[in-house]
Coordinates of N, CA and C in Angstrom, one line a residue:
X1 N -5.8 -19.7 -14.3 CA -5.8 -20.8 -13.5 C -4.3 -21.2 -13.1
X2 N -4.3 -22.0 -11.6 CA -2.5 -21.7 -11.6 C -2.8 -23.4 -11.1
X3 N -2.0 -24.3 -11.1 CA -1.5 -25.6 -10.8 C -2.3 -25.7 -9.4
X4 N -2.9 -26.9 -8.9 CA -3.4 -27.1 -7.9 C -3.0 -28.4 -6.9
X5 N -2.5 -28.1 -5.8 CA -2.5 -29.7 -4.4 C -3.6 -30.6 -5.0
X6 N -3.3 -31.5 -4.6 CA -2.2 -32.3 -4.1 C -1.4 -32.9 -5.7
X7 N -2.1 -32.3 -7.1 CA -0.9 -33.2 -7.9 C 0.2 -32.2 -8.5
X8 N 0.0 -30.9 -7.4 CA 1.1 -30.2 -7.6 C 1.1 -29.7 -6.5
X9 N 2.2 -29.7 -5.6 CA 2.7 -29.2 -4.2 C 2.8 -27.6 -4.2
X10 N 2.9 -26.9 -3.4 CA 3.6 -25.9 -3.4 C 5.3 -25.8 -3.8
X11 N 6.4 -25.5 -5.0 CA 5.8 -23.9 -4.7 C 5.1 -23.7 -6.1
X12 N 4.3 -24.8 -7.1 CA 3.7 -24.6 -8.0 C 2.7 -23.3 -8.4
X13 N 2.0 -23.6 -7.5 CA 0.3 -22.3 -7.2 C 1.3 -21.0 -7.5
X14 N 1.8 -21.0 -6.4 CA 3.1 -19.6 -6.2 C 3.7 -18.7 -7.5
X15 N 4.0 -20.5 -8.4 CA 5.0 -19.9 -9.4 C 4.4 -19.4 -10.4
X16 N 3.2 -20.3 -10.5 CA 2.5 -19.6 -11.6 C 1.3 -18.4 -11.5
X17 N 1.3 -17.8 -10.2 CA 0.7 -16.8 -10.0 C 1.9 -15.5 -10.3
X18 N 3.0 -15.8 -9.9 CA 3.9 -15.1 -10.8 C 4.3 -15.1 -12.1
X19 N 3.9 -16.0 -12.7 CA 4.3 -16.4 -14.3 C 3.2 -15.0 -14.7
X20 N 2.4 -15.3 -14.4 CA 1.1 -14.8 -14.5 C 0.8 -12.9 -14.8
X21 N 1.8 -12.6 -13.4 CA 2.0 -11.1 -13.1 C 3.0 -10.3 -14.2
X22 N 3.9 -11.6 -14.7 CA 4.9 -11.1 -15.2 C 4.2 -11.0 -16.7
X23 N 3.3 -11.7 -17.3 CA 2.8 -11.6 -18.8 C 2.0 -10.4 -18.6
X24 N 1.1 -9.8 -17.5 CA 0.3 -9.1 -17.6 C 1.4 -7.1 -17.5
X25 N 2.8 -7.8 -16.8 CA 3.6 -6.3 -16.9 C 4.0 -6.4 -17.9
X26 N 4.3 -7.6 -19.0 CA 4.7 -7.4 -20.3 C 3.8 -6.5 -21.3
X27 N 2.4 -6.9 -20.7 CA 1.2 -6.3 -21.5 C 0.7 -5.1 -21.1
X28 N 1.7 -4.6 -20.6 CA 1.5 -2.7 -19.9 C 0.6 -1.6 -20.8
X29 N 0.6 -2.4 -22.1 CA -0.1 -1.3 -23.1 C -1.1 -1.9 -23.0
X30 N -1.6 -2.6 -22.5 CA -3.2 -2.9 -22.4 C -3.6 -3.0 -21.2
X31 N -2.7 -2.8 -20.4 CA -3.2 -2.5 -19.0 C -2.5 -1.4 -18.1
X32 N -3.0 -0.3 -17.2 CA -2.7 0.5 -16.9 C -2.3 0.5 -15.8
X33 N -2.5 -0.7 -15.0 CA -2.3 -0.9 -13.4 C -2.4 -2.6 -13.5
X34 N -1.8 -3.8 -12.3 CA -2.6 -4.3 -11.9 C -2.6 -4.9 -10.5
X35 N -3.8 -5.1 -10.0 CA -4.5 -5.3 -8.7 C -4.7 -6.9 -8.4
X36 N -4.4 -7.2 -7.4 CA -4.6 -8.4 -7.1 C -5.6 -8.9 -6.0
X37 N -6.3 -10.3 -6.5 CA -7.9 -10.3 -5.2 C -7.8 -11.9 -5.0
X38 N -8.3 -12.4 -3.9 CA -8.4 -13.8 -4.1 C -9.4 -13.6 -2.6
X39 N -10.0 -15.1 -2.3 CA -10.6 -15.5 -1.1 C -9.8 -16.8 -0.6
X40 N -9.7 -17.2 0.4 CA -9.3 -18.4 1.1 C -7.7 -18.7 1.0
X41 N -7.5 -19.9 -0.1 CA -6.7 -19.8 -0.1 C -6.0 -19.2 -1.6
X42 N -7.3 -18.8 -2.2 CA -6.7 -17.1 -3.0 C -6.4 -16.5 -2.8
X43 N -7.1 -16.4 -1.4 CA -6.1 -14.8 -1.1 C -5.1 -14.9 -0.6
X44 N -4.7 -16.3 -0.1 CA -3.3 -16.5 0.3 C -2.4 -16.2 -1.6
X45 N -2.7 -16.5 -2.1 CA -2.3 -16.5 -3.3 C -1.7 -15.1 -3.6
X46 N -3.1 -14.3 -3.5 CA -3.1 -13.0 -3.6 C -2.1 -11.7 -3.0
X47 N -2.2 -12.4 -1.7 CA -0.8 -11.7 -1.1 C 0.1 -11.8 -1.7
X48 N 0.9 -13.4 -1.7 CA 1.8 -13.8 -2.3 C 2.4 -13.8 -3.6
X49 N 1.5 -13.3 -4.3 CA 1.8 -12.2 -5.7 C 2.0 -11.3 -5.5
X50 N 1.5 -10.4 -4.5 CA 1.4 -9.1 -4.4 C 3.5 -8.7 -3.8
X51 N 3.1 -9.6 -3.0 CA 4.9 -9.6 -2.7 C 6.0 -10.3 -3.1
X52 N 5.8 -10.9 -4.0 CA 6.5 -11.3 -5.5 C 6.8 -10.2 -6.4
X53 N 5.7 -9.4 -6.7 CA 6.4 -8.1 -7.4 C 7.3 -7.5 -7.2
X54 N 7.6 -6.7 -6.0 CA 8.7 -5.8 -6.0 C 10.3 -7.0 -5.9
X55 N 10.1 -8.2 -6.2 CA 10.9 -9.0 -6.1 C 11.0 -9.5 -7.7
X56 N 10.3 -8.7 -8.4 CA 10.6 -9.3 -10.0 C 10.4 -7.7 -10.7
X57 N 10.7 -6.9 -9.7 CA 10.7 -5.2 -10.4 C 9.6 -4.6 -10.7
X58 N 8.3 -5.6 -10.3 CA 7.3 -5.3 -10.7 C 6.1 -4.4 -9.6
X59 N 5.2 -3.9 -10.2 CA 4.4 -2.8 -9.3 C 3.0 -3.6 -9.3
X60 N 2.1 -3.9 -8.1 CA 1.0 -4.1 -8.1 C -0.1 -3.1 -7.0
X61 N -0.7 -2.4 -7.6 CA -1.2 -1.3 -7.2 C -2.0 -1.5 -6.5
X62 N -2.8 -2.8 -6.0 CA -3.6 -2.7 -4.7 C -3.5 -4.4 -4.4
X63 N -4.3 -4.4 -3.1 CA -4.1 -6.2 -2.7 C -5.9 -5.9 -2.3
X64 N -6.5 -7.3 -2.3 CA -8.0 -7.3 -2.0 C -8.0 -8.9 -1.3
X65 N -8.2 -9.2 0.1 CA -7.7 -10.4 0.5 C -9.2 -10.6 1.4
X66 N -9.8 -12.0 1.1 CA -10.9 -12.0 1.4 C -10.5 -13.6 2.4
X67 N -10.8 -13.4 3.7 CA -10.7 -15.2 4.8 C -9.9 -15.5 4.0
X68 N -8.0 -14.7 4.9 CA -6.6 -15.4 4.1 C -6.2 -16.9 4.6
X69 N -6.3 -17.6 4.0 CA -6.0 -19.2 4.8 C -4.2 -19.1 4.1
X70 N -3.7 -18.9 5.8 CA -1.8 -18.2 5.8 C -1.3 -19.0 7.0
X71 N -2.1 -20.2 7.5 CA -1.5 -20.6 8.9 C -1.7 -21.7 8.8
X72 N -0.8 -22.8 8.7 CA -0.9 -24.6 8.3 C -1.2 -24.4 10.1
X73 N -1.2 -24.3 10.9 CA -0.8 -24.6 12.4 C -2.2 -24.9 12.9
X74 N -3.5 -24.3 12.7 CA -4.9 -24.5 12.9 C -4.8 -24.5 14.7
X75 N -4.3 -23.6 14.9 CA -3.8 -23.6 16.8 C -4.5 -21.9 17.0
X76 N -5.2 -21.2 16.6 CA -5.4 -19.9 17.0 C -6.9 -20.1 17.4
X77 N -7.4 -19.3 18.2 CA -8.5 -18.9 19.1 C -9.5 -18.9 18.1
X78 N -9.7 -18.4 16.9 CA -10.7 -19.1 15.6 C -11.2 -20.3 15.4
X79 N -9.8 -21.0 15.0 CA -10.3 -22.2 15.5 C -11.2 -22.7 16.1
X80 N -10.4 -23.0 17.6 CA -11.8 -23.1 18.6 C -12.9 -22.7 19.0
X81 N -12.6 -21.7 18.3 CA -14.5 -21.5 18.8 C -15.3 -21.6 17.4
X82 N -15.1 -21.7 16.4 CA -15.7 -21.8 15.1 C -15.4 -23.4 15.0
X83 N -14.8 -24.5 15.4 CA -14.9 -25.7 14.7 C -15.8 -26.6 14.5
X84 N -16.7 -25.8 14.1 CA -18.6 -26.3 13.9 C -18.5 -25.6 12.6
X85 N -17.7 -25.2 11.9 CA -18.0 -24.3 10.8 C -18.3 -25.4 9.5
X86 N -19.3 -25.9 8.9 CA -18.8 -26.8 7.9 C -18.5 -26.0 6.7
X87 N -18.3 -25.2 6.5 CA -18.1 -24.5 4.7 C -16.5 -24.5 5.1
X88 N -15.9 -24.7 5.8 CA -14.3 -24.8 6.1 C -14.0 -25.5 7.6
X89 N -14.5 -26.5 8.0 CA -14.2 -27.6 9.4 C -12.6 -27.4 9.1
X90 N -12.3 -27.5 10.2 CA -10.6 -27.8 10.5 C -10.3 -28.7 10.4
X91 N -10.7 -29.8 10.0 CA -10.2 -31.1 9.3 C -9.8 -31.0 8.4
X92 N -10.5 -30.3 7.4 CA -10.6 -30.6 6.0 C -9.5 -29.5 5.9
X93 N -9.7 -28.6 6.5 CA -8.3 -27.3 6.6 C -7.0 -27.2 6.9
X94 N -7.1 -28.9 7.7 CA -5.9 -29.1 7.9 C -5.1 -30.2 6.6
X95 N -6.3 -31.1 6.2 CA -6.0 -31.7 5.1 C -5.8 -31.1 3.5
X96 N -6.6 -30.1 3.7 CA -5.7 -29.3 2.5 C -4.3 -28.5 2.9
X97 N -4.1 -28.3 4.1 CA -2.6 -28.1 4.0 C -1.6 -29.0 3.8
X98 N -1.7 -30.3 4.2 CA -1.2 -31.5 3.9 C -1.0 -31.5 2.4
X99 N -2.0 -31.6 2.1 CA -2.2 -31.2 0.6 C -1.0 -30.1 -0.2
X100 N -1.3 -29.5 0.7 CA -0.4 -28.2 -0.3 C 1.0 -27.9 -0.4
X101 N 1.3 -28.4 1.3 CA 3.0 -28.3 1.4 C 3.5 -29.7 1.6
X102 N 2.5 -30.7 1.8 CA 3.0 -32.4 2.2 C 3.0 -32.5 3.9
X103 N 2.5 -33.5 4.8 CA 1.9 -34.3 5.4 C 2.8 -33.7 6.5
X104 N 2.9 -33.5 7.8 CA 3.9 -33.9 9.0 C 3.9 -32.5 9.3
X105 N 4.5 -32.3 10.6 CA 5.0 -31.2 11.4 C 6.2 -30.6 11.0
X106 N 7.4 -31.0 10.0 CA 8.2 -30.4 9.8 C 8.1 -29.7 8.4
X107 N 7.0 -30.1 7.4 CA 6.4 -29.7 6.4 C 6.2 -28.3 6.8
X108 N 5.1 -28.4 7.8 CA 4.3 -26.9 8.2 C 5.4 -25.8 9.2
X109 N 6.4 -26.5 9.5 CA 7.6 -25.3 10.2 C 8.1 -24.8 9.2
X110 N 8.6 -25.4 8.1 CA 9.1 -25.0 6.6 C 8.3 -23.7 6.0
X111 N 7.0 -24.3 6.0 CA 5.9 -22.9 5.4 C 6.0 -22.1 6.2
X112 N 6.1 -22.3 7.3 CA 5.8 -20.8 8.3 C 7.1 -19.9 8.0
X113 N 8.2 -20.5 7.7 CA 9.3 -19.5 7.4 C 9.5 -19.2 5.9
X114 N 8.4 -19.6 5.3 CA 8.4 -19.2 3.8 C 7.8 -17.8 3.3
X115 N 8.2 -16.8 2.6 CA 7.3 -16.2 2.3 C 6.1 -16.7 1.4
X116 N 6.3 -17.3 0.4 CA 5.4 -17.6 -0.7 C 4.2 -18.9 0.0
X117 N 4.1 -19.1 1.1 CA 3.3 -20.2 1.8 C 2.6 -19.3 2.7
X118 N 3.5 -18.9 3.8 CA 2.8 -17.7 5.0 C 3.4 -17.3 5.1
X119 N 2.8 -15.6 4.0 CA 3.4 -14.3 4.4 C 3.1 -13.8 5.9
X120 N 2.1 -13.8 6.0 CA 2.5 -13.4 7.7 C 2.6 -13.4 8.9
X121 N 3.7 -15.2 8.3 CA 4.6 -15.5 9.8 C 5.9 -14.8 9.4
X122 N 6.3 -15.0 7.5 CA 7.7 -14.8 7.2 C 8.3 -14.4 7.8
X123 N 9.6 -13.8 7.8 CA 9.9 -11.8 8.3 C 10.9 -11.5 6.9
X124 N 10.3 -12.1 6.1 CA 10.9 -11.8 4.7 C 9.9 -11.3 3.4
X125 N 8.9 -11.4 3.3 CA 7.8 -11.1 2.6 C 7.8 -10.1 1.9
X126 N 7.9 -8.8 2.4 CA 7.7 -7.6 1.6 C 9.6 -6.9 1.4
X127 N 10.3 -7.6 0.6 CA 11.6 -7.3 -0.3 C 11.3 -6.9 -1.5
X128 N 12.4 -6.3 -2.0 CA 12.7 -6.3 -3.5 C 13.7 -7.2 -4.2
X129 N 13.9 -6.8 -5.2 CA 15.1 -7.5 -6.0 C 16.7 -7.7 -5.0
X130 N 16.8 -6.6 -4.5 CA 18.1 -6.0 -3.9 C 17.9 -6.7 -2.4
X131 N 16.2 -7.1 -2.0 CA 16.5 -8.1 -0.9 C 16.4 -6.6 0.2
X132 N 16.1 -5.6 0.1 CA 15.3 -4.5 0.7 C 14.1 -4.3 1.5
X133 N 13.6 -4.2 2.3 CA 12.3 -3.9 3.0 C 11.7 -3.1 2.4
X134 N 10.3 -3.4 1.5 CA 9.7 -2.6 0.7 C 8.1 -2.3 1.6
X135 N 7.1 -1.6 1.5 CA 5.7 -1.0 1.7 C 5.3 -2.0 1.0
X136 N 4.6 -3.0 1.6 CA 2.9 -3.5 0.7 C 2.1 -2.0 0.3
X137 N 1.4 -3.3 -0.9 CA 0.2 -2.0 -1.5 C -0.6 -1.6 -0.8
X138 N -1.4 -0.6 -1.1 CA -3.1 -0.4 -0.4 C -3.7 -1.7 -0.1
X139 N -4.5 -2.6 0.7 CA -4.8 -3.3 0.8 C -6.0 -3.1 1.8
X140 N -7.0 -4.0 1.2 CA -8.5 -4.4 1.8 C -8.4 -5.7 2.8
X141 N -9.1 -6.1 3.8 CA -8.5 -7.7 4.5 C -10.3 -7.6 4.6
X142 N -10.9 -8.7 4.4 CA -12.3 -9.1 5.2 C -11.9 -10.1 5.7
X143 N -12.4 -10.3 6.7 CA -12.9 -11.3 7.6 C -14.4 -11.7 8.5
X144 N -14.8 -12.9 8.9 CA -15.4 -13.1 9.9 C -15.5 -13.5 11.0
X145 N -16.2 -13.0 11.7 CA -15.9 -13.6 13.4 C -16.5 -15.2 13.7
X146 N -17.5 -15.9 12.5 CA -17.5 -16.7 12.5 C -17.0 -17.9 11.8
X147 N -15.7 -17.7 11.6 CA -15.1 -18.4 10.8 C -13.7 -18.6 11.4
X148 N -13.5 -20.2 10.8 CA -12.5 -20.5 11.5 C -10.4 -19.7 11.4
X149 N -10.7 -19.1 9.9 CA -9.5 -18.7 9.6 C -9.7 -16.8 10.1
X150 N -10.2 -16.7 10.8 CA -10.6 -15.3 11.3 C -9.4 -14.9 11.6
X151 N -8.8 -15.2 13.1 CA -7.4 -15.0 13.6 C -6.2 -14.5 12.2
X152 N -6.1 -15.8 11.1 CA -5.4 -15.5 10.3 C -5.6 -14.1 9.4
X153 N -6.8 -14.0 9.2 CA -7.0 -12.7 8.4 C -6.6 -11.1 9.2
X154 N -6.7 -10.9 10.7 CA -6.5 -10.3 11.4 C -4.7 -10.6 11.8
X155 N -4.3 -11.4 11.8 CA -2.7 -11.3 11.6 C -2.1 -11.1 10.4
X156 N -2.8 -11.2 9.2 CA -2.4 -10.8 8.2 C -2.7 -9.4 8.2
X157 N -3.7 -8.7 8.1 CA -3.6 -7.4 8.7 C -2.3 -6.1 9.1
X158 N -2.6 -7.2 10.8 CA -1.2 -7.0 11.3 C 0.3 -6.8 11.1
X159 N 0.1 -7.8 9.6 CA 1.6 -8.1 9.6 C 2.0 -7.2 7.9
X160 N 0.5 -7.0 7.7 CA 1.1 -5.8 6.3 C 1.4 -4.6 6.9
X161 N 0.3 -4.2 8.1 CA 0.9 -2.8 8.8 C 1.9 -3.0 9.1
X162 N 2.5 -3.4 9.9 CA 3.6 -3.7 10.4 C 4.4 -3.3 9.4
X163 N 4.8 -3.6 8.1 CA 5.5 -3.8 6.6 C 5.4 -2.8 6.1
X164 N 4.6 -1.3 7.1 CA 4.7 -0.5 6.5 C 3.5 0.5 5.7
X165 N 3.1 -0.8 5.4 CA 1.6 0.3 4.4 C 0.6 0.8 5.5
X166 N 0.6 1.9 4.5 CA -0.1 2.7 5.0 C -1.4 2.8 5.3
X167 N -2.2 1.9 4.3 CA -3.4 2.2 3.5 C -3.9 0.8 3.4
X168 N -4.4 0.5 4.9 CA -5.0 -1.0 4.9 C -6.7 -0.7 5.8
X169 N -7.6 -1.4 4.8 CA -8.9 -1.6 5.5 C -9.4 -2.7 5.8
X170 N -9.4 -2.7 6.9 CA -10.1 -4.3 7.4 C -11.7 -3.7 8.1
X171 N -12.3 -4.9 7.1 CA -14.0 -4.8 6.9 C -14.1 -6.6 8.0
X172 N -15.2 -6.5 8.7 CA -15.5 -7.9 9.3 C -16.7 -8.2 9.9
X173 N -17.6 -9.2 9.5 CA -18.6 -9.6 9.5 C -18.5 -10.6 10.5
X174 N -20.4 -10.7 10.6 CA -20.4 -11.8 11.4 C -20.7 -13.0 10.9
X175 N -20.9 -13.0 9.9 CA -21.0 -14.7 9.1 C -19.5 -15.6 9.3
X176 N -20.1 -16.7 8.5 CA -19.2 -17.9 8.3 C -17.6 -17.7 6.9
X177 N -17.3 -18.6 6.9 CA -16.3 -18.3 5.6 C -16.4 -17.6 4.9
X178 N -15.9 -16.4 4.0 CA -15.9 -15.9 2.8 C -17.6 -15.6 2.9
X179 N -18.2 -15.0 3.9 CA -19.6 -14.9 3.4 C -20.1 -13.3 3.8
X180 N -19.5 -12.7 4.1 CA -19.8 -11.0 4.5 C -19.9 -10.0 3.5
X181 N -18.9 -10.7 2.0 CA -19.2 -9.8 0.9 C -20.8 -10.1 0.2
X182 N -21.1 -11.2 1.2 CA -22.3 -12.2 0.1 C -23.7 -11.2 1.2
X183 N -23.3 -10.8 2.6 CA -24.7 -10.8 3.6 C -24.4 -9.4 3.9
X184 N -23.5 -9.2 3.6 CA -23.6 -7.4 4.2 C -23.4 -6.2 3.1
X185 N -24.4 -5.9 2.5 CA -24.5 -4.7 1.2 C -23.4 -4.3 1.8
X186 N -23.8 -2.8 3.4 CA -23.2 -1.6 3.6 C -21.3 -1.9 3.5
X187 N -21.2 -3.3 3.9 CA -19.6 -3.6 4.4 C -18.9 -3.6 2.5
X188 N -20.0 -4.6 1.8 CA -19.8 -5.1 0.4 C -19.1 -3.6 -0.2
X189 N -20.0 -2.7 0.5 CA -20.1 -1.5 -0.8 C -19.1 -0.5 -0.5
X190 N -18.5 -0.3 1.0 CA -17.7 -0.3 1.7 C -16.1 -0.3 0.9
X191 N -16.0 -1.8 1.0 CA -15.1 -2.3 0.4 C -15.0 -2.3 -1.4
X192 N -15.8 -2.2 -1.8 CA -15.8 -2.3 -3.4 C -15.6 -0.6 -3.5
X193 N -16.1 0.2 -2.9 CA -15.8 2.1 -3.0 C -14.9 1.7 -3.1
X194 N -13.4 1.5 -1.8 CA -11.9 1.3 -1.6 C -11.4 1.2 -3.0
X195 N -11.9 -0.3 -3.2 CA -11.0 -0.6 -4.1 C -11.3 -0.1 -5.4
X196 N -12.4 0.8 -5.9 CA -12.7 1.2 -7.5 C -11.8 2.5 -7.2
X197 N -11.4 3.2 -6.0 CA -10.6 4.3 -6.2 C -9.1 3.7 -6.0
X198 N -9.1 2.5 -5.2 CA -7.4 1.7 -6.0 C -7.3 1.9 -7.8
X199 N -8.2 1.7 -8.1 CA -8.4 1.5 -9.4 C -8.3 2.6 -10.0
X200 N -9.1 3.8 -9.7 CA -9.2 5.4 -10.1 C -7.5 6.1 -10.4
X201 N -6.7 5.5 -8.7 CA -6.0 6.2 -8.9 C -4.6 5.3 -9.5
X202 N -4.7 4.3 -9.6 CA -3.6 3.6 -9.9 C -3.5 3.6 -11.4

């Protein structure tokens, strides 16, 4: 469990999703790899560990990112056409960003240039120690076309290719929030093959 908005701001969630990574590289003899997964704003999490490691020398062997909520701005073409979604309304999506970075328009310019808030507006995200341009891991993205943070999960995509990796699958459904691993076996099984041979080979 890592510290949660609003009675902890960002960069709380952040820090202790790294506190996190670093007990489990301590624990190397009991673990052979590890892989990181989240949904919403887990998997904002999830990235944001994932690119924390090579910035604390550490290796994480695959990313699993399920409807990444990576964009305080609530301005993309998702949006609008999903703002009937109630399992995530843009009110409430905008209110938990409030929540997470603090209230206002200069709050959410701040995050966009952060890596640990939104990796993929940064242009800093995937470094190392030395402050180097490193490859993100293998990485999975789902998304849905009915859902409001769609756009984000498909720029997140974009912006790990971009960074270099090689080895990105984007699975997407036509449901609502976080719901395609729940309605679609063939996509589910799809994506769970990927990742048990992240697992195989890491």
């Amino acid at each position: 469990e890592c510290r949660l908005a609003p009675e902890h701001r960002h960069p709380a969630a952040a820090d202790d999703c790294a506190a996190a990574l670093r007990y489990l590289a301590a624990a190397s003899d009991r673990f052979s790899a590890v892989h990181v997964a989240g949904a919403s704003a887990g998997a904002n999490l999830a990235i944001v560990t994932a690119a924390a490691a090579p910035r604390l020398g550490l290796t994480v062997a695959s990313l699993f990112a399920v409807s990444p909520f990576v964009d305080p701005r609530g301005a993309s073409a998702s949006y609008a056409a999903n703002g009937n979604c109630h399992i995530a309304a843009p009110s409430w999506l905008a209110a938990s960003w409030d929540a997470y970075v603090g209230p206002g328009p200069e709050a959410k310019e701040r995050a966009l240039a952060d890596w640990r808030v939104c990796p993929q507006t940064a242009v800093d995200t995937w470094r190392d120690a030395q402050d180097r341009p490193v490859a993100p891991p293998p990485t999975i993205i789902i998304t849905d076309t009915a859902d409001p943070l769609r756009d984000e999960g498909l720029a997140t995509a974009r912006s790990i290719r971009d960074a270099g990796c090689r080895d990105v699958l984007h699975l997407e459904g036509s449901a609502s929030h976080c719901f395609t691993l729940k309605l679609y076996p063939a996509k589910r099984a799809e994506a769970l093959a990927k990742w048990v041979g992240y697992f195989v080979s890491g």
